Structure formats: structure tokens, C-alpha cells
GROMACS .gro file of C-alpha atoms in nm:
model
  130
    1MET     CA    1   2.440  -3.780   0.670
    2LYS     CA    2   2.179  -3.674   0.871
    3TYR     CA    3   1.983  -3.492   0.604
    4LYS     CA    4   1.734  -3.752   0.583
    5GLU     CA    5   1.615  -3.727   0.969
    6LEU     CA    6   1.693  -3.360   0.972
    7ILE     CA    7   1.413  -3.299   0.742
    8GLU     CA    8   1.189  -3.594   0.919
    9VAL     CA    9   1.267  -3.441   1.252
   10ALA     CA   10   1.190  -3.057   1.156
   11ARG     CA   11   0.854  -3.207   0.959
   12ASN     CA   12   0.743  -3.322   1.222
   13ALA     CA   13   0.859  -3.041   1.452
   14LYS     CA   14   0.529  -2.853   1.245
   15ASN     CA   15   0.295  -3.078   1.442
   16TYR     CA   16   0.352  -2.885   1.757
   17SER     CA   17   0.319  -2.513   1.550
   18TYR     CA   18   0.154  -2.334   1.784
   19SER     CA   19  -0.005  -2.094   1.520
   20PRO     CA   20  -0.391  -2.055   1.606
   21TYR     CA   21  -0.397  -1.690   1.433
   22SER     CA   22  -0.225  -1.768   1.112
   23LYS     CA   23  -0.219  -2.131   1.082
   24PHE     CA   24   0.072  -2.126   0.919
   25ARG     CA   25   0.283  -2.423   1.023
   26VAL     CA   26   0.657  -2.420   1.058
   27GLY     CA   27   0.880  -2.646   1.216
   28ALA     CA   28   1.248  -2.645   1.186
   29ALA     CA   29   1.576  -2.871   1.294
   30VAL     CA   30   1.920  -2.775   1.366
   31LEU     CA   31   2.201  -3.029   1.309
   32THR     CA   32   2.551  -2.948   1.486
   33LYS     CA   33   2.849  -3.094   1.428
   34ALA     CA   34   2.835  -3.298   1.737
   35GLY     CA   35   2.628  -3.494   1.527
   36LYS     CA   36   2.273  -3.398   1.759
   37ILE     CA   37   1.996  -3.265   1.649
   38TYR     CA   38   1.777  -2.970   1.762
   39SER     CA   39   1.391  -2.971   1.653
   40GLY     CA   40   1.148  -2.585   1.731
   41CYS     CA   41   0.809  -2.441   1.572
   42ASN     CA   42   0.649  -2.139   1.548
   43ILE     CA   43   0.481  -1.984   1.844
   44GLU     CA   44   0.259  -1.679   1.765
   45ILE     CA   45   0.140  -1.424   2.061
   46SER     CA   46  -0.127  -1.254   2.011
   47SER     CA   47   0.076  -0.956   1.976
   48TYR     CA   48   0.261  -1.086   1.725
   49SER     CA   49   0.549  -0.910   1.766
   50LEU     CA   50   0.618  -1.148   2.061
   51THR     CA   51   0.606  -1.452   1.794
   52ILE     CA   52   0.898  -1.645   1.775
   53CYS     CA   53   0.989  -1.850   1.437
   54ALA     CA   54   1.070  -2.194   1.437
   55GLU     CA   55   1.417  -2.170   1.235
   56ARG     CA   56   1.493  -1.952   1.607
   57THR     CA   57   1.328  -2.160   1.862
   58ALA     CA   58   1.556  -2.459   1.699
   59LEU     CA   59   1.863  -2.252   1.767
   60PHE     CA   60   1.768  -2.125   2.095
   61LYS     CA   61   1.725  -2.454   2.254
   62ALA     CA   62   2.066  -2.557   2.149
   63ILE     CA   63   2.265  -2.276   2.205
   64SER     CA   64   2.070  -2.301   2.535
   65VAL     CA   65   2.208  -2.625   2.577
   66GLY     CA   66   2.536  -2.529   2.516
   67GLU     CA   67   2.566  -2.585   2.169
   68ARG     CA   68   2.829  -2.393   2.034
   69GLU     CA   69   2.871  -2.527   1.651
   70PHE     CA   70   2.659  -2.638   1.329
   71VAL     CA   71   2.629  -2.772   1.018
   72ALA     CA   72   2.268  -2.734   0.905
   73ILE     CA   73   1.908  -2.630   0.969
   74VAL     CA   74   1.594  -2.766   0.823
   75ILE     CA   75   1.296  -2.537   0.779
   76SER     CA   76   0.950  -2.733   0.740
   77THR     CA   77   0.586  -2.574   0.581
   78ASP     CA   78   0.303  -2.736   0.456
   79GLU     CA   79   0.330  -2.524   0.083
   80LYS     CA   80   0.302  -2.493  -0.192
   81ASP     CA   81   0.573  -2.258  -0.265
   82PHE     CA   82   0.934  -2.326  -0.028
   83ILE     CA   83   0.880  -2.068   0.221
   84THR     CA   84   1.298  -1.905   0.339
   85PRO     CA   85   1.409  -1.707   0.687
   86CYS     CA   86   1.259  -1.416   0.744
   87GLY     CA   87   1.488  -1.120   0.763
   88ALA     CA   88   1.548  -1.175   1.162
   89CYS     CA   89   1.568  -1.537   1.164
   90ARG     CA   90   1.816  -1.521   0.851
   91GLN     CA   91   2.004  -1.271   1.091
   92VAL     CA   92   2.003  -1.453   1.403
   93ILE     CA   93   2.176  -1.795   1.181
   94SER     CA   94   2.447  -1.584   1.064
   95ASP     CA   95   2.548  -1.473   1.421
   96LEU     CA   96   2.486  -1.790   1.628
   97ALA     CA   97   2.563  -2.093   1.339
   98GLY     CA   98   2.754  -1.878   0.965
   99ASN     CA   99   2.803  -1.953   0.664
  100ILE     CA  100   2.571  -2.326   0.721
  101GLU     CA  101   2.335  -2.487   0.487
  102ILE     CA  102   1.996  -2.394   0.503
  103ILE     CA  103   1.759  -2.705   0.387
  104LEU     CA  104   1.440  -2.568   0.257
  105THR     CA  105   1.134  -2.811   0.325
  106ASN     CA  106   0.790  -2.770   0.119
  107GLY     CA  107   0.399  -2.968   0.124
  108SER     CA  108   0.505  -3.153  -0.124
  109GLY     CA  109   0.847  -3.292   0.019
  110LYS     CA  110   1.026  -3.167  -0.193
  111ILE     CA  111   1.336  -2.964  -0.107
  112LYS     CA  112   1.561  -2.642  -0.217
  113LYS     CA  113   1.960  -2.633  -0.037
  114PHE     CA  114   2.083  -2.264   0.034
  115ARG     CA  115   2.396  -2.146   0.255
  116THR     CA  116   2.365  -1.827   0.513
  117ASN     CA  117   2.568  -1.628   0.300
  118ASP     CA  118   2.284  -1.688  -0.060
  119LEU     CA  119   1.978  -1.547   0.162
  120LEU     CA  120   2.212  -1.241   0.370
  121PRO     CA  121   2.498  -1.206   0.148
  122HIS     CA  122   2.619  -0.910   0.323
  123PRO     CA  123   2.557  -1.016   0.734
  124PHE     CA  124   2.656  -0.800   1.012
  125THR     CA  125   2.771  -0.990   1.257
  126PRO     CA  126   3.032  -1.045   1.571
  127PRO     CA  127   3.346  -0.889   1.438
  128ASN     CA  128   3.172  -0.563   1.278
  129LEU     CA  129   3.132  -0.503   1.685
  130GLU     CA  130   3.520  -0.563   1.736
   0.00000   0.00000   0.00000
């Protein structure tokens, strides 16, 4: 399984975080069913509502090159506590990737695993629009 590599890619993605205001670095890496890995970091904008999270950056990169099937996403921070995806990221993960494995890593290198439906148990998804 590529999870060890996926975790390392997410941890490395933190180094590219553009977070001059909060100093809160986040890296993410998403694994496709084809075995490809796409990384992303959080990018802060002075108008905070325009900021994008690492999870969405990684998924949007993958989607923008044609990827549509995902297995897992890793979210890595420097914090002592585990940081789960924000509500917007939970919705994006649910819509674009479904009930995939979500792996969190903290600053101590520990990991915690969830599935999308654990963090967003009753999602509003594309079938609701049909």
C-alpha cells in the first residue's frame, strides 16, 4: 500500500504552505485508484474568505488533470492535536471522492484514520440534486 509514501508527501507539502497570517501550515496528499499521488498546501489570502485549504488544493489538482477515482487523503499539520478537515473540505471530499479513507497526521508523527462518512455522516451529494 502506498500510505507510507502518501503520508510523507503530505508532510512535505506543508513546506510549501503560504500562511503568512496564521502561520498554520497544512499539507495534504490524495491517492487515486490508479496509484497516483497529488499534493497540496493551504494558501492564505489577506481577504480570508478567499483562502484555500490543503485538502481542496490537492483534490482540485487531481481533478484538473482528469482524475476521478480516489482511495485516500492524508492531512498533515505541525500541531500537537489532530486537525480534522473544515466543513467546506468535508463537503468537497464527499462530493469529489466519496467515502474514502481520511488519514490525519500531527506534529508528533502520529496518525488517526477516519472515513469521509465518519466526519460528514449525512452529506448532501450530487444524487440529491437529481
